[in-house]
XYZ file of C-alpha atoms in Angstrom:
706
model
C -94.430 88.606 -87.107
C -97.239 89.592 -89.502
C -97.215 93.138 -90.755
C -99.970 95.545 -89.797
C -102.343 96.932 -92.436
C -100.587 100.321 -92.218
C -97.107 98.711 -92.745
C -98.443 96.795 -95.798
C -99.856 100.020 -97.279
C -96.566 101.845 -96.673
C -94.570 99.020 -98.269
C -96.885 99.010 -101.267
C -96.504 102.765 -101.660
C -92.700 102.389 -101.557
C -92.788 99.638 -104.256
C -95.009 101.825 -106.434
C -92.732 104.831 -106.041
C -89.716 102.675 -107.046
C -91.514 101.338 -110.024
C -92.569 104.917 -111.017
C -88.988 106.086 -110.787
C -87.805 103.241 -112.967
C -90.487 103.933 -115.490
C -89.690 107.631 -115.425
C -85.970 106.986 -115.974
C -86.766 104.645 -118.793
C -89.049 107.190 -120.345
C -86.361 109.937 -120.136
C -83.853 107.539 -121.724
C -86.296 106.701 -124.533
C -87.020 110.454 -125.072
C -83.337 111.211 -125.232
C -82.715 108.459 -127.705
C -85.665 109.630 -129.771
C -84.380 113.180 -129.869
C -80.879 111.996 -130.877
C -82.366 109.746 -133.576
C -84.477 112.606 -134.970
C -81.480 114.926 -134.959
C -79.418 112.398 -136.829
C -82.288 111.859 -139.326
C -82.394 115.620 -139.966
C -78.652 115.782 -140.444
C -78.811 112.870 -142.859
C -81.431 114.680 -144.863
C -79.499 117.942 -144.764
C -76.390 116.271 -146.148
C -78.082 114.073 -148.712
C -77.593 115.664 -152.180
C -80.897 113.919 -153.255
C -82.983 115.715 -150.678
C -85.555 117.886 -152.541
C -84.720 121.598 -152.729
C -87.864 122.659 -150.848
C -87.206 120.199 -147.943
C -83.548 121.360 -147.837
C -84.673 124.994 -147.607
C -86.954 124.128 -144.643
C -84.019 122.388 -142.894
C -81.753 125.377 -143.393
C -84.159 128.080 -142.090
C -85.484 127.945 -138.541
C -88.488 129.865 -137.268
C -86.392 132.896 -136.284
C -84.734 133.349 -139.590
C -81.341 133.637 -137.811
C -78.129 133.503 -139.798
C -77.077 130.029 -141.012
C -74.041 128.426 -139.407
C -70.817 129.831 -140.904
C -69.251 127.264 -143.171
C -72.493 125.493 -143.973
C -72.086 126.028 -147.728
C -68.627 124.428 -147.636
C -69.985 121.512 -145.660
C -72.872 120.860 -148.002
C -70.498 121.104 -150.998
C -68.189 118.521 -149.319
C -71.234 116.180 -148.903
C -71.933 116.189 -152.698
C -74.225 119.194 -153.248
C -73.452 121.456 -156.231
C -73.395 125.330 -156.282
C -76.299 125.222 -158.768
C -78.403 123.091 -156.428
C -77.621 125.352 -153.485
C -78.557 128.368 -155.575
C -81.964 126.778 -156.005
C -82.173 126.342 -152.260
C -81.328 130.058 -151.810
C -84.100 130.895 -154.267
C -86.536 128.814 -152.183
C -85.475 130.662 -149.036
C -86.110 134.007 -150.727
C -89.535 132.842 -151.940
C -90.381 131.844 -148.362
C -89.339 135.288 -147.131
C -91.437 137.001 -149.811
C -94.490 134.932 -148.851
C -94.243 136.338 -145.329
C -93.625 139.854 -146.545
C -90.952 140.912 -143.990
C -88.128 141.234 -146.501
C -85.071 139.023 -146.870
C -84.210 137.127 -143.657
C -80.725 136.740 -142.222
C -80.937 133.048 -143.042
C -81.403 133.867 -146.703
C -78.817 136.632 -146.855
C -76.086 134.567 -145.232
C -76.865 131.373 -147.108
C -77.084 133.199 -150.427
C -73.815 135.072 -149.751
C -72.057 131.734 -149.299
C -73.602 130.335 -152.476
C -72.574 133.519 -154.425
C -69.003 133.071 -153.222
C -69.064 129.404 -154.262
C -70.246 130.403 -157.699
C -67.403 132.941 -158.030
C -69.637 136.056 -157.711
C -67.657 137.818 -154.914
C -69.378 141.175 -155.479
C -72.841 139.687 -154.914
C -71.521 137.892 -151.787
C -70.289 141.279 -150.413
C -73.632 143.032 -151.119
C -75.590 140.296 -149.373
C -73.339 140.256 -146.315
C -73.471 144.087 -146.152
C -77.254 143.850 -146.095
C -77.139 141.174 -143.381
C -74.790 143.354 -141.217
C -77.182 146.353 -141.498
C -80.107 144.186 -140.627
C -78.591 142.277 -137.695
C -79.642 144.171 -134.600
C -79.679 141.210 -132.151
C -76.180 140.775 -130.606
C -76.109 137.005 -131.191
C -77.250 137.410 -134.845
C -74.773 140.124 -135.462
C -71.897 138.060 -134.131
C -72.914 135.226 -136.537
C -72.898 137.683 -139.441
C -69.408 138.800 -138.359
C -68.354 135.174 -138.377
C -69.571 134.986 -142.048
C -67.453 138.115 -142.831
C -64.390 136.395 -141.588
C -65.287 133.136 -143.312
C -65.592 134.909 -146.646
C -62.245 136.644 -146.324
C -63.266 140.006 -144.980
C -60.934 139.567 -141.964
C -59.924 143.198 -141.380
C -63.578 144.320 -141.218
C -64.453 141.458 -138.885
C -61.575 142.337 -136.553
C -62.639 145.968 -136.228
C -66.204 145.001 -135.424
C -65.108 142.386 -132.860
C -62.687 144.791 -131.158
C -65.600 147.171 -130.602
C -67.760 144.335 -129.242
C -65.041 143.126 -126.874
C -64.426 146.641 -125.591
C -68.022 146.549 -124.355
C -67.961 142.972 -123.109
C -64.362 141.511 -122.670
C -65.756 138.256 -121.261
C -67.766 137.430 -124.466
C -66.017 134.136 -125.102
C -67.530 133.484 -128.484
C -66.468 136.870 -129.785
C -63.044 136.457 -128.231
C -62.476 133.157 -129.995
C -63.711 134.537 -133.314
C -61.354 137.531 -132.842
C -58.458 135.198 -132.158
C -59.182 133.193 -135.336
C -59.291 136.428 -137.325
C -55.941 137.635 -135.872
C -54.402 134.304 -136.754
C -55.757 134.531 -140.314
C -54.142 137.961 -140.658
C -50.916 136.893 -139.081
C -50.592 133.898 -141.435
C -51.096 136.150 -144.440
C -48.708 138.869 -143.293
C -46.032 136.193 -142.348
C -46.296 134.210 -145.521
C -43.126 133.734 -147.610
C -44.931 134.994 -150.679
C -47.197 138.046 -150.860
C -50.774 137.052 -151.504
C -52.178 137.947 -154.903
C -55.937 138.623 -155.139
C -57.393 139.899 -151.887
C -59.508 137.211 -150.088
C -62.182 139.816 -149.267
C -63.659 139.499 -152.746
C -63.096 143.135 -153.842
C -61.296 142.123 -156.988
C -58.131 144.039 -155.999
C -54.760 142.595 -155.072
C -54.148 142.159 -151.407
C -51.314 144.691 -151.037
C -53.555 147.434 -152.468
C -56.715 146.306 -150.503
C -56.797 144.730 -147.017
C -53.054 144.491 -146.320
C -52.827 147.796 -144.553
C -55.900 147.175 -142.424
C -54.686 143.672 -141.423
C -51.241 145.054 -140.582
C -52.958 147.673 -138.472
C -55.047 145.088 -136.654
C -51.893 143.053 -135.858
C -50.236 146.289 -134.719
C -53.017 146.988 -132.318
C -52.830 143.429 -130.993
C -49.126 143.616 -130.332
C -49.072 147.246 -129.014
C -48.321 147.386 -125.356
C -48.455 151.152 -125.270
C -51.885 151.465 -123.824
C -50.949 149.316 -120.879
C -47.713 151.237 -120.387
C -49.649 154.471 -120.480
C -52.042 153.236 -117.794
C -49.159 152.232 -115.570
C -47.466 155.610 -115.976
C -50.757 157.402 -115.196
C -51.330 155.240 -112.173
C -47.743 155.925 -110.888
C -48.309 159.702 -111.316
C -51.668 159.518 -109.571
C -50.235 157.603 -106.626
C -47.400 160.028 -106.182
C -49.791 162.924 -105.629
C -52.761 161.222 -103.960
C -53.572 159.860 -100.527
C -53.567 156.340 -102.014
C -49.851 156.455 -102.560
C -48.853 155.777 -98.937
C -51.244 152.809 -98.630
C -49.918 151.529 -101.965
C -46.325 151.722 -100.800
C -47.091 149.902 -97.599
C -48.986 147.172 -99.478
C -46.049 146.589 -101.844
C -43.545 146.454 -98.993
C -45.770 144.100 -97.010
C -46.339 141.860 -100.049
C -42.653 141.527 -100.745
C -41.898 140.980 -97.066
C -44.542 138.243 -96.922
C -43.010 136.489 -99.873
C -39.462 136.648 -98.572
C -40.381 135.889 -94.959
C -42.237 132.722 -95.969
C -38.824 131.316 -96.865
C -35.264 132.366 -96.281
C -34.772 135.672 -98.099
C -31.258 134.598 -99.165
C -32.713 131.640 -101.027
C -34.282 133.959 -103.613
C -31.883 134.980 -106.351
C -31.972 138.549 -107.811
C -34.096 137.602 -110.881
C -36.705 135.877 -108.625
C -36.810 138.929 -106.368
C -37.362 141.178 -109.350
C -40.360 139.018 -110.397
C -41.690 139.192 -106.809
C -41.359 142.946 -106.703
C -43.198 143.320 -109.987
C -46.052 141.068 -108.934
C -46.296 142.766 -105.547
C -46.658 146.174 -107.293
C -49.396 144.705 -109.504
C -51.340 143.019 -106.646
C -51.166 146.173 -104.609
C -53.185 148.013 -107.246
C -56.135 145.802 -106.244
C -55.383 145.482 -102.417
C -53.894 148.724 -101.125
C -56.313 150.527 -98.898
C -58.613 147.487 -98.552
C -59.113 146.417 -94.970
C -60.830 142.966 -95.205
C -61.013 142.565 -91.395
C -63.425 145.501 -91.180
C -67.101 144.534 -91.610
C -67.896 147.497 -93.841
C -64.767 147.198 -95.986
C -64.909 146.701 -99.775
C -62.476 147.288 -102.516
C -63.669 150.720 -103.588
C -60.628 152.451 -102.106
C -57.940 150.492 -103.950
C -55.695 152.455 -106.400
C -57.389 151.135 -109.542
C -60.872 151.990 -108.382
C -59.764 155.350 -106.999
C -57.960 156.334 -110.235
C -60.987 155.262 -112.250
C -63.225 157.545 -110.169
C -60.772 160.480 -110.217
C -62.383 163.387 -112.263
C -58.935 164.526 -113.388
C -58.005 161.078 -114.869
C -58.071 160.942 -118.670
C -61.370 159.318 -119.593
C -59.813 156.641 -121.769
C -57.272 155.645 -119.106
C -59.957 155.780 -116.344
C -62.125 153.380 -118.376
C -59.112 151.043 -118.748
C -58.565 151.073 -115.020
C -62.171 150.219 -114.397
C -61.886 147.350 -116.902
C -58.751 146.057 -115.172
C -60.454 146.316 -111.794
C -63.548 144.436 -112.936
C -62.133 141.893 -115.387
C -58.512 140.991 -114.446
C -58.292 137.168 -114.335
C -55.587 135.562 -112.203
C -55.043 131.940 -113.135
C -52.683 129.031 -113.769
C -52.425 129.678 -117.527
C -51.303 126.635 -119.535
C -49.620 127.473 -122.845
C -50.131 124.544 -125.302
C -48.156 125.958 -128.223
C -45.320 128.330 -127.229
C -44.830 129.704 -130.720
C -46.643 133.046 -130.861
C -48.963 133.289 -133.839
C -49.089 136.152 -132.816
C -50.651 135.397 -129.438
C -50.930 132.399 -127.158
C -53.960 130.272 -126.436
C -53.986 130.084 -122.664
C -56.184 127.782 -120.516
C -56.608 128.379 -116.775
C -56.275 124.802 -115.496
C -58.423 125.554 -112.417
C -61.490 127.233 -113.969
C -61.130 125.946 -117.546
C -61.419 129.504 -118.908
C -59.648 129.912 -122.341
C -58.180 133.197 -123.469
C -56.174 134.211 -126.565
C -53.741 136.736 -125.192
C -50.934 139.006 -126.274
C -47.690 138.813 -124.339
C -44.657 141.153 -124.376
C -41.743 139.820 -126.368
C -39.509 139.336 -123.350
C -41.941 136.683 -122.041
C -42.155 134.592 -125.212
C -38.548 133.680 -125.973
C -37.413 130.026 -125.425
C -40.693 129.107 -123.871
C -41.139 125.342 -123.101
C -44.209 123.463 -124.301
C -46.970 122.993 -121.680
C -45.508 125.650 -119.412
C -48.008 127.205 -116.964
C -47.903 130.855 -115.990
C -49.082 131.870 -112.561
C -50.244 135.442 -113.144
C -52.929 137.721 -114.520
C -54.547 138.504 -117.880
C -56.392 141.775 -118.418
C -58.497 143.125 -121.317
C -57.163 146.350 -122.836
C -59.266 147.876 -125.596
C -60.923 144.537 -126.092
C -57.628 142.600 -126.373
C -56.525 140.251 -123.598
C -53.022 140.897 -122.506
C -50.615 139.658 -119.844
C -50.395 142.050 -117.007
C -46.656 142.015 -117.566
C -45.250 139.465 -115.132
C -45.885 135.847 -114.149
C -44.243 132.873 -112.423
C -43.307 130.056 -114.797
C -44.257 126.487 -113.700
C -43.743 122.985 -115.021
C -46.920 120.921 -115.735
C -46.395 118.873 -112.553
C -45.847 122.014 -110.388
C -49.025 123.533 -111.819
C -51.068 120.421 -111.128
C -49.959 120.573 -107.493
C -50.867 124.263 -107.101
C -54.176 123.593 -108.769
C -55.063 121.125 -105.958
C -54.107 123.722 -103.386
C -56.284 126.358 -105.067
C -59.196 124.000 -105.374
C -59.029 123.087 -101.698
C -58.861 126.852 -100.742
C -61.797 127.672 -103.039
C -63.836 124.813 -101.476
C -63.018 125.980 -97.931
C -63.858 129.604 -98.677
C -67.083 128.696 -100.553
C -68.130 126.509 -97.704
C -67.472 129.223 -95.136
C -69.425 131.796 -97.176
C -72.364 129.376 -97.467
C -72.209 128.448 -93.743
C -71.397 124.829 -94.704
C -67.726 124.174 -94.062
C -66.229 121.553 -96.405
C -64.665 118.720 -94.394
C -60.937 118.425 -94.957
C -60.649 121.411 -97.272
C -58.598 123.492 -94.755
C -56.240 120.611 -94.114
C -55.697 120.005 -97.840
C -55.012 123.711 -98.353
C -52.444 123.790 -95.521
C -50.619 120.591 -96.669
C -49.510 121.207 -100.220
C -49.559 118.291 -102.691
C -46.042 117.089 -103.502
C -45.038 117.784 -107.129
C -45.708 114.724 -109.271
C -48.444 113.481 -107.002
C -51.333 115.706 -107.990
C -54.169 114.911 -110.367
C -53.640 115.742 -114.115
C -55.442 119.130 -113.982
C -53.516 120.419 -116.975
C -54.844 117.586 -119.189
C -58.352 117.721 -117.806
C -58.637 121.592 -118.310
C -59.576 121.147 -121.984
C -61.858 118.190 -121.384
C -64.186 119.908 -118.859
C -66.683 122.707 -119.375
C -65.474 126.254 -118.712
C -66.635 127.656 -115.370
C -69.472 130.171 -115.347
C -68.314 133.797 -115.254
C -69.227 134.120 -111.522
C -67.308 130.994 -110.613
C -64.343 131.962 -112.761
C -64.210 135.388 -111.093
C -64.310 133.631 -107.705
C -61.355 131.372 -108.627
C -59.463 134.380 -109.988
C -59.874 136.170 -106.663
C -58.704 133.113 -104.737
C -55.587 132.672 -106.883
C -54.697 136.412 -106.627
C -54.999 136.390 -102.860
C -52.970 133.167 -102.533
C -50.209 134.145 -104.884
C -47.509 134.723 -102.236
C -48.123 131.331 -100.640
C -48.334 129.571 -104.045
C -45.057 131.005 -105.271
C -43.326 130.249 -101.985
C -44.653 126.675 -102.210
C -43.037 126.228 -105.608
C -39.794 127.836 -104.455
C -39.532 125.596 -101.427
C -40.389 122.378 -103.215
C -37.837 123.131 -105.977
C -35.221 123.469 -103.207
C -36.097 120.173 -101.514
C -33.617 117.384 -102.403
C -35.073 114.410 -104.207
C -36.064 111.486 -102.038
C -33.249 108.974 -102.521
C -33.906 105.227 -102.005
C -32.018 102.056 -102.737
C -33.309 99.026 -104.689
C -35.110 97.804 -101.526
C -36.916 101.117 -101.198
C -34.985 102.169 -98.061
C -33.992 105.810 -97.522
C -30.408 106.254 -98.627
C -27.731 106.550 -96.012
C -24.092 105.575 -96.761
C -22.773 103.484 -93.844
C -19.360 101.945 -93.260
C -19.387 99.726 -90.108
C -16.838 97.603 -88.294
C -18.501 94.533 -86.849
C -16.973 92.041 -84.411
C -17.936 88.432 -85.145
C -17.451 85.777 -82.479
C -18.879 82.642 -83.988
C -17.107 79.285 -84.194
C -15.482 78.161 -87.419
C -14.835 80.232 -90.518
C -17.263 83.010 -91.323
C -15.821 83.190 -94.821
C -16.699 79.556 -95.487
C -20.323 80.138 -94.337
C -20.642 83.162 -96.556
C -19.348 81.221 -99.544
C -21.970 78.570 -98.915
C -24.854 81.163 -98.729
C -26.660 82.077 -101.918
C -26.740 85.803 -101.146
C -22.948 86.262 -101.016
C -20.443 86.207 -103.846
C -16.721 85.942 -103.177
C -14.204 88.027 -105.186
C -11.931 85.477 -106.968
C -9.023 87.955 -106.848
C -9.494 88.840 -103.100
C -10.795 85.932 -100.973
C -11.520 88.310 -98.038
C -13.900 90.451 -100.134
C -17.557 89.504 -100.596
C -20.475 91.084 -102.441
C -23.893 90.904 -100.658
C -26.558 90.285 -103.355
C -30.183 91.450 -103.314
C -33.202 90.663 -105.376
C -32.998 89.695 -109.047
C -32.997 92.579 -111.528
C -36.185 92.363 -113.721
C -35.399 91.867 -117.378
C -36.938 95.225 -118.410
C -34.970 97.164 -115.820
C -31.722 95.364 -116.865
C -32.368 96.312 -120.523
C -33.013 99.913 -119.519
C -29.758 99.978 -117.567
C -27.876 98.629 -120.519
C -29.477 101.127 -122.876
C -28.431 103.991 -120.623
C -24.893 102.561 -120.395
C -24.704 102.267 -124.209
C -25.905 105.890 -124.557
C -23.285 107.024 -122.060
C -20.546 105.115 -123.844
C -21.547 106.616 -127.181
C -21.382 110.133 -125.706
C -17.790 109.323 -124.613
C -16.810 107.976 -127.970
C -16.731 104.336 -126.845
C -18.320 101.639 -129.042
C -21.276 99.925 -127.240
C -20.227 96.744 -129.022
C -17.726 96.162 -126.237
C -20.643 95.450 -123.904
C -21.129 92.111 -125.640
C -18.174 90.711 -123.667
C -19.573 91.843 -120.292
C -21.610 89.596 -118.062
C -24.176 91.972 -116.593
C -25.250 91.445 -112.968
C -28.392 89.497 -112.512
C -29.083 90.694 -109.018
C -28.887 94.065 -107.173
C -25.920 94.574 -104.914
C -26.839 95.304 -101.310
C -23.380 95.859 -99.900
C -19.666 95.096 -99.817
C -18.101 92.958 -97.066
C -14.500 92.316 -96.056
C -13.710 89.542 -93.507
C -10.348 89.665 -91.685
C -9.192 88.370 -88.329
C -12.549 87.994 -86.533
C -13.770 91.262 -87.776
C -16.057 92.234 -90.654
C -16.133 95.601 -92.429
C -19.478 96.276 -94.130
C -20.416 99.089 -96.556
C -24.178 99.434 -97.118
C -26.430 102.264 -98.229
C -29.208 102.253 -95.658
C -29.725 101.713 -91.948
C -32.257 99.050 -92.762
C -29.674 97.066 -94.708
C -27.273 97.177 -91.818
C -29.972 95.789 -89.520
C -30.770 93.048 -92.064
C -27.070 92.140 -92.340
C -26.718 91.826 -88.543
C -29.780 89.602 -88.472
C -28.435 87.410 -91.272
C -25.080 87.018 -89.526
C -26.908 85.939 -86.344
C -28.706 83.204 -88.360
C -25.332 82.079 -89.659
C -24.207 81.411 -86.124
C -22.363 84.629 -85.336
C -22.821 87.042 -82.469
C -22.253 90.282 -84.302
C -21.762 93.633 -82.590
C -21.005 96.954 -84.216
C -17.665 98.355 -83.030
C -18.018 101.690 -84.795
C -19.577 103.144 -87.900
C -19.637 106.259 -90.018
C -22.718 107.584 -91.805
C -23.277 110.000 -94.676
C -26.824 111.145 -95.470
C -26.903 112.326 -99.082
C -29.989 114.466 -98.466
C -28.064 116.458 -95.890
C -24.466 116.270 -97.140
C -24.944 116.798 -100.888
C -26.445 119.767 -102.699
C -28.906 118.067 -105.044
C -29.752 120.493 -107.850
C -33.362 121.057 -108.869
C -34.629 121.930 -112.354
C -32.828 120.971 -115.593
C -30.021 119.134 -113.775
C -32.546 116.446 -112.713
C -34.314 116.062 -116.120
C -33.902 112.777 -118.056
C -31.637 113.073 -121.136
C -31.880 111.385 -124.477
C -28.502 110.378 -125.895
C -29.218 107.467 -128.231
C -31.741 106.689 -130.941
C -35.022 106.130 -129.102
C -35.599 102.774 -130.741
C -32.369 101.563 -129.047
C -32.248 103.637 -125.882
C -34.141 104.421 -122.715
C -37.450 105.238 -124.555
C -37.707 101.725 -126.021
C -37.545 99.960 -122.676
C -39.667 102.578 -120.847
C -42.633 101.631 -122.922
C -42.933 98.233 -121.218
C -41.856 99.178 -117.693
C -44.458 99.431 -114.894
C -44.577 103.178 -113.992
C -45.732 104.347 -110.557
C -47.291 107.501 -112.025
C -49.448 105.233 -114.173
C -50.608 103.282 -111.119
C -48.218 100.471 -111.914
C -49.288 100.074 -115.516
C -46.799 100.138 -118.342
C -47.083 103.020 -120.873
C -48.311 100.560 -123.531
C -50.993 99.251 -121.237
C -52.068 102.749 -120.256
C -52.308 103.906 -123.878
C -54.619 100.919 -124.609
C -56.446 101.211 -121.318
C -59.270 103.364 -119.926
C -59.695 107.064 -120.458
C -58.343 107.731 -116.955
C -55.174 105.802 -117.708
C -54.693 107.651 -120.988
C -55.087 111.002 -119.203
C -52.359 109.974 -116.649
C -50.106 108.929 -119.553
C -50.745 112.193 -121.405
C -49.796 114.164 -118.266
C -46.476 112.244 -118.060
C -45.721 112.809 -121.773
C -46.350 116.525 -121.369
C -43.889 116.654 -118.462
C -41.307 114.967 -120.744
C -41.988 117.520 -123.506
C -41.652 120.461 -121.129
C -38.304 119.048 -119.752
C -37.030 118.399 -123.301
C -37.720 122.032 -124.299
C -35.935 123.307 -121.163
C -32.917 121.124 -122.028
C -32.967 122.148 -125.686
C -32.688 125.784 -124.662
C -29.348 124.862 -123.064
C -28.145 122.772 -126.033
C -28.987 119.389 -124.557
C -31.259 116.625 -125.722
C -34.241 115.407 -123.700
C -36.484 112.412 -124.100
C -37.759 111.759 -127.628
C -41.435 112.231 -126.773
C -42.472 112.450 -130.416
C -41.222 108.927 -130.953
C -42.983 107.735 -127.797
C -46.261 109.253 -128.965
C -45.989 107.460 -132.323
C -45.248 104.158 -130.669
C -48.177 104.655 -128.217
C -50.519 106.195 -130.791
C -50.973 109.076 -128.401
C -51.429 112.558 -129.975
C -51.553 115.673 -127.746
C -55.174 116.436 -128.640
C -56.533 114.316 -125.828
């Protein structure tokens, strides 16, 4: 049918719109490429030691005259520039400032300070940075000047300035990271085997007589838990004499009862119950007195807020309580390096927020790599600290909880927006089994940090869900592992007496069948054979056997005389006087055996049977008892063969294939290696050896900086 004139006009408009969109996308792509090309051209000119001084000065200074990037001088020197040439650039910058008549810019002062330091004139570098610090009124500019202070060795001064800044704005991530770098600088110097000589600040004095005391003091402030303890004591005193105390006590009791009622109370050991009580006391500071089911309710009546508003509260402690109330961050905090230096870099694997935090000594001993702490961090006098208690998780456990939190956050955000998210409630109510969740711990460092509002929302969700999350971990740790045989059937140990009524000799028919093997020493005994054992699985089994033999002082060379089985064993049979006794390890195998006997001409019927379900009748320990051990050189043992085995957690790929595969496959492999490293550290604390993950990483060319 011919189209009407109106239809033809509409179709033409659609074609024109599609063409315009394509042209617009192409134009955006061309613009992006052009911007990138121009940026690269400018960088090439900046790094080229042959670029004329005047042009280089223009590249260094932008229109605002803001401080240059810290470390720029070192970078230019590494690209081939000389201190003398950079001094000429500094002179050109000063001439440009003089031509404008506004005095020396921050660009000139910071660039010239770096040049002076490179030329060995530390005194001039100090004077120039002092001028820059006095001149920098804009917060962003001032932070850059502080970064130059730290870069030029004036770490103690930088730390004092940063602490003041972070007291006003604890969430200033750039300042927090610069503060962490300074603390680590001071810690490395204080912890060095040899006392430093000349002070790095450029004063010309030796370090013990110059910045040593100030750096020691900064480290002392970082490690000092006294302020937090004083706040807790003041809160306890306030609660004992105020109307908030009763509500607080009820909230603590209800919180502990909720935890213990969600599972059998007897299942929690005394150390776990102590952690629960401590966390309940902490959470009640934010929840006691809050009635969320009342339309007009808010959190202004909780103990922290009430104490902060109390006119009798010491001003300093009241301010700390307000900061705790406003800035506490509950998260799933991944600890990449468990060796305090002196703090820990912690990443919340849900929001991506990164904090450098101080932890009390009792929380830092024998800490496994890649552990995740479910708990809170709070800023105290500008320094992020643990609130004092947390629940330790393995990487796989933390990934599972992250999925539960994400589902809850989606559901809550959808409800608040009036647009419920389909399936979010169901995902929240059905926790992800450990080992089946996405690799949130690996992805946390690869994604952008959440905006402050989103991070605060996630923190609130985690804090409110903490009882359920901890109980989920507790219950899944107590669940026995799913046991299956080589056919994938659920394990159940069965011994059955089976009457056989066929004609002729059943033993002769079994001998003739390829799936049965007769015992040469006992003609009545047969082995029922299953599928062939793949070569890589066979080699892994032999490697584990060799390692076990070595641990018992037996030479593995004796294995050379053994003929290893080429097929899995499905069961053991004994045929006597018209009756067959079968021992198999699943209900499914018993059914298969009866069917096979029927095909062989028998009319089998089960006379009686006994069953043992390992999941019910054995106490299968969780935790370290289930971790894989390393008991042989990795180039000979389990690790060698694992590299080329298909691994379900890698979607059926071998580790070598995953390492050479897509980014998604490498991320899954990294998550698996981190779990091995966590387990190895747990075992090492008990004097045992785990998997040699360092060897695996070398073989796979997989470092941990993914």
